[in-house]
Coordinates of C-alpha atoms in Angstrom, one line a residue:
M1 CA -12.0 -17.9 82.0
A2 CA -8.2 -17.3 82.2
T3 CA -8.8 -13.8 83.5
K4 CA -11.7 -12.4 85.6
C5 CA -11.5 -8.7 84.8
G6 CA -10.4 -7.9 81.3
K7 CA -10.1 -4.1 81.9
C8 CA -8.3 -4.5 85.2
G9 CA -5.7 -7.2 84.5
P10 CA -5.4 -10.6 86.1
G11 CA -6.9 -11.8 89.4
Y12 CA -8.9 -9.7 91.9
P13 CA -8.3 -6.4 93.8
T14 CA -8.5 -8.0 97.3
P15 CA -8.7 -11.5 98.8
L16 CA -12.3 -10.9 99.9
E17 CA -13.3 -10.0 96.3
A18 CA -11.6 -13.2 95.1
M19 CA -14.0 -15.2 97.4
K20 CA -16.9 -13.9 95.3
G21 CA -15.3 -15.2 92.1
P22 CA -16.9 -17.9 90.0
R23 CA -17.0 -21.6 91.1
E24 CA -14.1 -23.6 89.7
E25 CA -15.0 -25.8 86.7
I26 CA -11.6 -27.4 85.9
V27 CA -8.4 -28.1 87.8
Y28 CA -4.9 -28.6 86.5
L29 CA -2.5 -31.0 88.2
P30 CA 0.9 -32.6 87.2
C31 CA 1.0 -36.4 87.1
I32 CA 4.3 -38.1 87.6
Y33 CA 5.7 -41.4 86.2
R34 CA 9.3 -41.1 87.6
N35 CA 10.0 -44.0 90.1
T36 CA 6.9 -45.9 89.0
G37 CA 8.6 -48.3 86.6
I38 CA 6.5 -46.8 83.7
E39 CA 8.7 -45.3 81.0
A40 CA 6.5 -42.4 80.1
P41 CA 6.8 -38.6 80.5
D42 CA 5.1 -36.7 83.3
Y43 CA 2.0 -34.9 82.1
L44 CA -0.4 -32.1 83.0
A45 CA -3.9 -33.4 83.6
T46 CA -7.0 -31.3 83.3
V47 CA -9.9 -32.5 85.5
D48 CA -13.5 -31.5 85.2
V49 CA -14.9 -30.4 88.6
D50 CA -18.2 -29.0 87.5
P51 CA -21.0 -31.1 89.1
K52 CA -23.3 -30.2 86.2
S53 CA -20.9 -31.6 83.6
P54 CA -21.3 -35.1 82.2
Q55 CA -17.5 -35.4 82.6
Y56 CA -17.6 -34.5 86.3
S57 CA -14.6 -35.9 88.2
Q58 CA -12.9 -37.1 85.0
V59 CA -9.6 -36.3 83.4
I60 CA -10.6 -34.5 80.2
H61 CA -7.2 -33.7 78.8
R62 CA -3.5 -34.9 79.2
L63 CA -0.5 -32.8 78.1
P64 CA 2.6 -35.0 78.1
M65 CA 6.0 -33.4 78.5
P66 CA 8.7 -34.1 75.9
Y67 CA 11.2 -35.7 78.3
L68 CA 11.2 -38.5 80.8
K69 CA 11.8 -38.4 84.6
D70 CA 11.3 -34.6 85.1
E71 CA 9.4 -35.0 88.4
L72 CA 6.9 -32.2 87.8
H73 CA 5.9 -31.0 91.3
H74 CA 4.5 -27.5 92.0
S75 CA 3.2 -24.9 89.5
G76 CA 2.5 -21.2 89.3
W77 CA 1.3 -18.5 87.0
N78 CA 2.9 -16.0 84.6
T79 CA 0.9 -13.3 86.4
C80 CA -1.6 -13.1 89.3
S81 CA -3.5 -10.7 91.6
S82 CA -0.2 -9.0 92.4
C83 CA -0.6 -7.5 88.9
F84 CA -4.2 -6.5 89.3
G85 CA -4.8 -3.2 87.6
D86 CA -2.4 -3.9 84.7
S87 CA -4.7 -4.5 81.7
T88 CA -1.8 -5.5 79.5
K89 CA -1.4 -8.7 81.6
S90 CA -3.4 -11.9 81.4
R91 CA -3.2 -15.1 83.5
N92 CA -2.7 -17.4 80.5
K93 CA 0.5 -19.3 81.1
L94 CA 1.1 -22.0 83.8
M95 CA 4.6 -22.4 84.9
L96 CA 5.7 -26.1 85.6
P97 CA 9.1 -26.4 87.2
S98 CA 10.7 -29.9 87.3
F99 CA 11.9 -30.9 90.7
I100 CA 14.6 -33.3 89.5
S101 CA 15.5 -32.4 85.9
S102 CA 15.4 -28.6 86.7
R103 CA 13.6 -28.0 83.4
V104 CA 10.7 -25.5 83.3
Y105 CA 7.7 -25.9 81.1
V106 CA 5.6 -22.9 80.2
V107 CA 2.1 -24.1 79.3
D108 CA -0.5 -22.1 77.4
V109 CA -3.8 -22.4 79.2
G110 CA -5.3 -19.3 77.8
S111 CA -5.9 -20.4 74.2
D112 CA -8.1 -23.3 75.3
P113 CA -8.3 -23.7 79.1
R114 CA -9.7 -27.3 78.7
A115 CA -6.9 -28.4 76.4
P116 CA -3.6 -26.8 77.4
K117 CA -0.6 -26.9 75.1
L118 CA 3.1 -26.5 75.5
H119 CA 4.3 -22.9 74.9
K120 CA 8.0 -23.1 75.8
V121 CA 10.7 -25.4 77.3
I122 CA 13.4 -23.8 79.4
E123 CA 16.3 -26.2 79.6
P124 CA 18.2 -26.9 82.9
S125 CA 21.4 -25.6 81.4
E126 CA 19.9 -22.1 81.4
F127 CA 19.5 -22.2 85.2
L128 CA 22.7 -24.0 85.9
N129 CA 24.9 -21.8 83.6
K130 CA 23.3 -18.4 84.5
C131 CA 22.5 -19.0 88.2
N132 CA 24.2 -22.2 89.3
L133 CA 20.8 -23.3 90.6
G134 CA 18.7 -26.4 90.1
N135 CA 16.0 -28.6 91.6
L136 CA 13.3 -25.9 91.1
H137 CA 10.3 -25.8 93.3
T138 CA 7.9 -22.9 94.0
S139 CA 6.9 -20.5 91.2
H140 CA 5.4 -17.1 92.1
C141 CA 4.5 -14.2 89.8
L142 CA 5.8 -10.7 90.9
A143 CA 4.2 -7.3 90.6
S144 CA 7.1 -6.4 88.4
G145 CA 5.7 -8.8 85.8
E146 CA 8.6 -11.2 86.3
V147 CA 8.3 -14.8 87.5
M148 CA 10.4 -16.1 90.4
I149 CA 11.2 -19.7 91.1
S150 CA 12.9 -21.1 94.2
A151 CA 15.7 -23.7 94.0
L152 CA 17.0 -26.3 96.4
G153 CA 20.4 -27.1 95.0
D154 CA 23.4 -26.2 92.9
A155 CA 24.6 -28.0 89.7
Q156 CA 26.0 -30.9 91.8
G157 CA 22.9 -31.4 94.0
N158 CA 24.3 -29.7 97.1
A159 CA 22.1 -27.5 99.2
K160 CA 21.6 -24.0 97.9
G161 CA 18.6 -21.9 98.6
G162 CA 18.4 -19.4 95.7
F163 CA 15.8 -17.9 93.4
V164 CA 15.8 -17.6 89.6
L165 CA 14.1 -14.7 87.8
L166 CA 12.3 -15.1 84.4
D167 CA 11.0 -12.4 82.1
G168 CA 7.2 -12.6 82.4
E169 CA 6.7 -12.2 78.7
T170 CA 9.6 -14.0 76.9
F171 CA 10.4 -16.4 79.8
E172 CA 14.1 -15.8 79.3
V173 CA 16.2 -16.5 82.3
K174 CA 17.4 -13.1 83.7
G175 CA 19.6 -14.4 86.5
T176 CA 19.2 -14.8 90.3
W177 CA 16.8 -12.7 92.4
E178 CA 19.0 -12.6 95.5
K179 CA 22.1 -10.4 95.8
P180 CA 25.2 -12.3 94.7
G181 CA 26.5 -14.4 97.6
S182 CA 23.3 -14.0 99.6
E183 CA 21.6 -17.3 98.9
A184 CA 20.2 -19.3 101.8
P185 CA 21.9 -22.5 103.1
M186 CA 18.9 -24.5 102.0
G187 CA 15.7 -23.8 100.0
Y188 CA 12.2 -24.9 99.3
D189 CA 9.1 -22.7 99.4
F190 CA 8.7 -18.9 99.7
W191 CA 6.1 -16.1 100.1
Y192 CA 6.7 -12.4 99.7
Q193 CA 4.9 -9.4 101.0
P194 CA 6.2 -6.1 99.5
R195 CA 4.0 -3.9 101.7
H196 CA 6.2 -4.9 104.6
N197 CA 9.4 -5.2 102.5
V198 CA 9.7 -8.9 103.5
M199 CA 9.9 -12.4 102.1
V200 CA 10.0 -15.7 104.0
S201 CA 11.6 -18.9 102.7
T202 CA 11.8 -22.4 104.0
E203 CA 14.2 -25.3 104.0
W204 CA 13.9 -29.0 103.1
A205 CA 17.4 -30.4 102.4
A206 CA 20.1 -30.8 99.8
P207 CA 18.7 -32.7 96.7
N208 CA 21.4 -35.3 97.2
V209 CA 20.0 -36.0 100.6
F210 CA 16.3 -36.5 99.9
K211 CA 16.2 -37.5 96.2
D212 CA 16.4 -41.2 96.6
G213 CA 14.3 -41.6 99.8
F214 CA 14.2 -40.8 103.5
N215 CA 17.1 -41.9 105.7
P216 CA 16.6 -41.3 109.4
A217 CA 20.4 -41.1 109.8
H218 CA 20.3 -37.9 107.8
V219 CA 18.1 -36.3 110.5
E220 CA 20.6 -37.2 113.2
A221 CA 23.4 -35.7 111.0
G222 CA 21.5 -32.4 110.8
L223 CA 21.1 -32.6 107.1
Y224 CA 17.5 -31.4 107.1
G225 CA 16.3 -27.9 107.5
S226 CA 15.0 -26.5 110.8
S227 CA 14.9 -22.7 110.2
I228 CA 13.0 -20.2 108.2
N229 CA 14.8 -17.3 106.5
V230 CA 13.5 -13.7 106.5
W231 CA 14.6 -11.6 103.6
D232 CA 14.7 -7.8 102.9
W233 CA 12.5 -7.7 99.8
Q234 CA 14.2 -4.6 98.4
R235 CA 17.8 -5.4 99.3
R236 CA 17.3 -9.0 98.4
E237 CA 19.3 -10.5 101.2
I238 CA 18.6 -12.4 104.4
I239 CA 18.1 -10.2 107.5
Q240 CA 17.1 -12.9 110.0
T241 CA 17.3 -16.7 110.3
L242 CA 14.6 -18.0 112.7
Q243 CA 15.6 -21.3 114.3
M244 CA 12.4 -23.1 115.3
K245 CA 11.6 -25.2 118.3
D246 CA 10.2 -28.5 117.1
G247 CA 10.5 -27.2 113.5
L248 CA 12.2 -30.0 111.5
I249 CA 11.7 -29.8 107.7
P250 CA 9.7 -26.6 107.3
L251 CA 8.0 -26.9 104.0
E252 CA 5.0 -24.9 102.9
V253 CA 4.8 -21.2 104.0
R254 CA 1.8 -19.0 103.9
F255 CA 1.4 -15.3 104.9
L256 CA -2.1 -14.3 105.8
H257 CA -3.8 -13.0 102.6
D258 CA -4.6 -9.6 104.0
P259 CA -1.6 -7.6 102.7
A260 CA -1.7 -5.5 105.8
A261 CA -1.1 -8.5 108.0
T262 CA 2.4 -9.1 109.4
Q263 CA 2.1 -12.8 110.2
G264 CA 1.7 -16.2 108.7
F265 CA 2.2 -19.9 109.2
V266 CA 4.7 -22.6 108.2
G267 CA 4.1 -26.4 108.3
C268 CA 7.1 -28.4 109.7
A269 CA 6.8 -31.9 108.2
L270 CA 9.0 -34.1 110.3
S271 CA 8.3 -32.5 113.7
S272 CA 4.5 -32.3 112.7
S273 CA 4.1 -28.7 114.0
I274 CA 2.6 -25.5 112.8
Q275 CA 4.7 -22.5 113.5
R276 CA 3.5 -18.9 113.4
F277 CA 5.9 -16.2 112.3
Y278 CA 5.1 -12.6 113.0
K279 CA 6.6 -9.1 113.2
N280 CA 7.3 -8.3 116.8
E281 CA 7.0 -5.0 118.6
G282 CA 10.7 -4.3 118.0
G283 CA 10.2 -4.4 114.3
T284 CA 12.0 -7.7 113.7
W285 CA 10.5 -11.1 113.1
S286 CA 9.8 -13.9 115.6
V287 CA 8.4 -17.4 115.4
E288 CA 6.4 -19.6 117.8
K289 CA 4.9 -23.0 117.8
V290 CA 1.1 -22.9 117.8
I291 CA 0.0 -26.5 116.9
Q292 CA 1.7 -29.8 117.6
V293 CA 0.5 -33.1 116.2
P294 CA 1.6 -35.8 118.6
S295 CA 3.5 -38.8 117.2
K296 CA 2.1 -42.3 117.6
K297 CA 4.0 -45.2 119.1
V298 CA 3.7 -48.0 116.5
K299 CA 4.9 -51.5 115.6
G300 CA 5.5 -52.7 112.0
W301 CA 6.8 -49.4 110.6
L302 CA 10.1 -47.8 109.8
L303 CA 10.6 -46.2 113.2
P304 CA 9.0 -46.9 116.7
E305 CA 7.2 -43.5 116.6
M306 CA 5.3 -42.2 113.6
P307 CA 5.0 -38.5 113.0
G308 CA 1.9 -37.0 111.3
L309 CA 4.2 -35.6 108.6
I310 CA 2.5 -32.3 107.8
T311 CA 3.1 -31.9 104.1
D312 CA 0.8 -29.1 102.9
I313 CA -0.9 -26.2 104.5
L314 CA -3.5 -23.6 103.3
V315 CA -5.1 -20.4 104.7
S316 CA -8.6 -19.5 103.5
L317 CA -8.9 -16.2 101.6
D318 CA -10.7 -14.6 104.5
D319 CA -7.8 -15.6 106.8
R320 CA -10.3 -17.4 109.1
F321 CA -9.3 -21.1 108.6
L322 CA -6.0 -22.9 108.4
Y323 CA -5.9 -26.4 106.8
F324 CA -3.2 -29.0 106.7
S325 CA -2.6 -32.6 105.8
N326 CA -0.9 -35.3 107.9
W327 CA 0.3 -37.5 105.1
L328 CA 1.4 -40.5 107.3
H329 CA -1.4 -40.4 109.9
G330 CA -3.9 -39.9 107.1
D331 CA -6.0 -36.9 108.3
I332 CA -6.7 -33.4 107.2
R333 CA -7.4 -30.8 109.8
Q334 CA -9.2 -27.5 109.8
Y335 CA -8.3 -24.9 112.5
D336 CA -10.1 -21.6 113.2
I337 CA -7.3 -19.0 113.3
S338 CA -9.5 -16.0 114.2
N339 CA -6.9 -15.7 117.0
P340 CA -3.7 -16.7 115.1
Q341 CA -1.8 -17.2 118.3
K342 CA -4.3 -19.9 119.5
P343 CA -5.6 -21.9 116.6
R344 CA -8.7 -24.0 117.5
L345 CA -9.4 -27.4 115.9
A346 CA -12.7 -27.0 114.0
G347 CA -12.7 -30.0 111.7
Q348 CA -10.9 -33.3 111.0
I349 CA -11.3 -36.1 108.5
F350 CA -9.3 -39.3 107.9
L351 CA -8.6 -40.2 104.2
G352 CA -6.5 -43.3 104.4
G353 CA -3.0 -43.1 105.8
S354 CA -0.5 -45.5 107.4
I355 CA -2.4 -46.4 110.6
V356 CA -5.7 -47.7 109.1
K357 CA -7.2 -50.9 110.5
G358 CA -6.1 -54.1 108.8
G359 CA -2.8 -52.6 107.6
P360 CA 0.8 -53.6 108.6
V361 CA 1.1 -50.9 111.3
Q362 CA -0.2 -51.5 114.8
V363 CA -0.6 -48.4 117.0
L364 CA 0.6 -49.1 120.5
E365 CA 0.0 -45.7 122.1
D366 CA -2.0 -42.8 120.7
Q367 CA -2.6 -39.5 122.5
E368 CA -5.5 -38.5 120.2
L369 CA -7.4 -41.6 118.9
K370 CA -9.1 -44.4 120.8
C371 CA -8.8 -46.8 117.9
Q372 CA -7.2 -47.0 114.5
P373 CA -9.3 -45.4 111.7
E374 CA -11.1 -47.4 109.1
P375 CA -9.7 -47.6 105.6
L376 CA -11.3 -45.2 103.2
V377 CA -13.5 -46.6 100.4
V378 CA -14.9 -44.1 97.8
K379 CA -17.1 -45.3 94.9
G380 CA -16.0 -48.9 95.6
K381 CA -12.3 -48.2 95.6
R382 CA -10.1 -48.6 98.7
V383 CA -8.0 -45.4 98.6
P384 CA -4.2 -46.0 98.9
G385 CA -1.8 -43.6 100.5
G386 CA -2.7 -40.6 102.6
P387 CA -3.9 -37.0 102.0
Q388 CA -1.1 -34.8 100.7
M389 CA -1.6 -31.7 98.5
I390 CA -4.7 -29.7 99.2
Q391 CA -6.4 -26.8 97.4
L392 CA -9.4 -24.7 98.6
S393 CA -12.1 -23.2 96.4
L394 CA -12.2 -19.5 96.3
D395 CA -15.4 -19.4 98.4
G396 CA -13.8 -21.7 100.9
K397 CA -16.5 -24.4 100.7
R398 CA -14.6 -27.2 98.8
L399 CA -11.3 -28.7 99.6
Y400 CA -9.6 -30.8 96.9
V401 CA -7.0 -33.4 97.9
T402 CA -4.4 -35.5 96.1
S403 CA -2.2 -38.2 97.7
S404 CA 1.3 -38.2 96.2
L405 CA 4.1 -36.4 98.0
Y406 CA 7.3 -37.1 95.9
S407 CA 7.8 -40.2 93.9
A408 CA 10.9 -41.5 95.8
W409 CA 9.1 -41.0 99.1
D410 CA 5.8 -42.4 97.8
K411 CA 7.7 -45.5 96.8
Q412 CA 9.2 -45.8 100.3
F413 CA 6.3 -45.0 102.5
Y414 CA 3.3 -46.0 100.3
P415 CA 4.3 -48.7 97.8
D416 CA 0.6 -49.2 97.1
L417 CA 0.6 -45.7 95.5
I418 CA 3.2 -46.9 93.0
R419 CA 1.1 -50.0 92.1
E420 CA -2.4 -48.4 92.2
G421 CA -1.7 -44.7 91.4
S422 CA -2.9 -41.8 93.5
V423 CA -6.3 -40.3 93.8
M424 CA -8.0 -36.9 93.9
L425 CA -10.8 -36.4 96.4
Q426 CA -13.1 -33.5 97.3
I427 CA -14.1 -32.5 100.8
D428 CA -17.1 -30.3 101.6
V429 CA -16.3 -27.6 104.2
D430 CA -18.6 -26.1 106.8
T431 CA -17.5 -22.5 106.7
A432 CA -20.0 -21.4 109.3
N433 CA -19.3 -23.7 112.2
G434 CA -16.3 -25.6 111.0
G435 CA -16.3 -29.2 109.8
L436 CA -15.1 -31.5 107.0
K437 CA -17.2 -34.1 105.1
L438 CA -16.2 -36.3 102.2
N439 CA -18.1 -35.9 98.9
P440 CA -18.9 -39.5 98.1
N441 CA -19.6 -38.8 94.5
F442 CA -16.2 -37.4 93.6
L443 CA -13.2 -39.6 92.8
V444 CA -10.5 -39.3 90.2
D445 CA -8.6 -42.6 90.1
F446 CA -5.2 -42.1 88.6
G447 CA -4.6 -45.8 88.8
K448 CA -6.7 -46.1 85.7
E449 CA -4.7 -43.7 83.4
P450 CA -4.1 -44.9 79.8
L451 CA -0.4 -45.5 80.3
G452 CA -0.7 -46.9 83.8
P453 CA -1.0 -45.7 87.4
A454 CA 0.3 -42.2 87.8
L455 CA 1.1 -40.0 90.8
A456 CA -1.0 -36.8 90.9
H457 CA 0.4 -33.8 92.8
E458 CA -0.4 -30.1 93.2
L459 CA -3.8 -28.5 92.2
R460 CA -4.4 -25.2 90.4
Y461 CA -7.5 -23.4 89.2
P462 CA -7.4 -21.3 86.0
G463 CA -8.6 -18.2 87.9
G464 CA -6.1 -18.4 90.7
D465 CA -6.3 -19.8 94.2
C466 CA -5.3 -19.2 97.8
S467 CA -1.8 -20.6 97.5
S468 CA -0.8 -18.9 94.2
D469 CA -2.2 -15.4 94.5
I470 CA -0.4 -12.7 96.5
W471 CA -1.9 -9.3 97.1
I472 CA 0.3 -6.3 97.6

């Protein structure tokens, strides 16, 4: 289950071949206790997503980490489809960087995929001493067999957008990926495409700025990112910084999956826009806004206007649909990107959020909705929070959703998440005509975890998925 082609190495030869892969049976996702008041370590949950299983939509295994308050966040693989063709490699280790402690856990998911175990702990001192980098975020496997992880800060929590390299076999810290002195002003996510000798990275803010919560004054002070950085993949240095119009806090970045494509999308959280980046006729890179989610004028909230807050985006493996979540407004949207310059809304579904009827927020003016959406109730449970992390099945027909963004911001914007824990939901996708429909039989309630309500974050399938695999 950990690899799909024993003779060919990990992953699939092409994105379209990946779409023919087997249906997902289990999902891994980190669960966080930091900022919840529960003195327990974060853990990796394994969830059964096989409808034929008697344990369907249940947590079947929990792997606790050995330390407290790591803030597990995103995850990646020791190897992926970028190494397809190398029969010596196997997708059997899950990389778990810690957003706050800067520790990295290497988890063995190959020995028993349904019961992962800890393989190695890489202490934060390794990254701070060898790279002067911390607050680790995105992990990608490289065709070289190495693992690369993005960082947001230096040892003091100041902004520093660099990348650490790990040996893909021993997981020893080798140093920084970027040329010395070539780090970005800020960091967050990244996506590389060697065929075009390019990597694109995004910017959140200095860890010292966001770690304790969101302060609107920091936006006015220009402390949040508004650019994406274009890197020369071979020279390992920035060649362009693209300043975006209406592009505040660019978070998740996705190239189209076709390795011949020279374009992709980035979701800008605070400005609630989707920006398309692309290689222009002159051979350099440009960016343009292609989707704008209007803010809503509200009463009873932190600010007089509420942005959608786009926090996660995905592109289907056939490059036909773009998905994103509006964590504050509470909806997930599906866009047809057959013409990437003019995305067309194809599906939308509300899964809670801050503007539901009966809540503390009153919407005074709304450019899109005629009335506030109803609260979401699944299997008798009123769902707290809003949709956040999303993951699409290989065939594109199922979208999985969790509701925790980051514990300090959860606590600020959705205190009910802290009290009740987050959820995992599943959406059925119409891939022919477009459309999203809730699966009423699927609910993982992390409010009922043995040690108390937990915050569940990013989702990964053992066989790879559309946000961890890169084809070259």
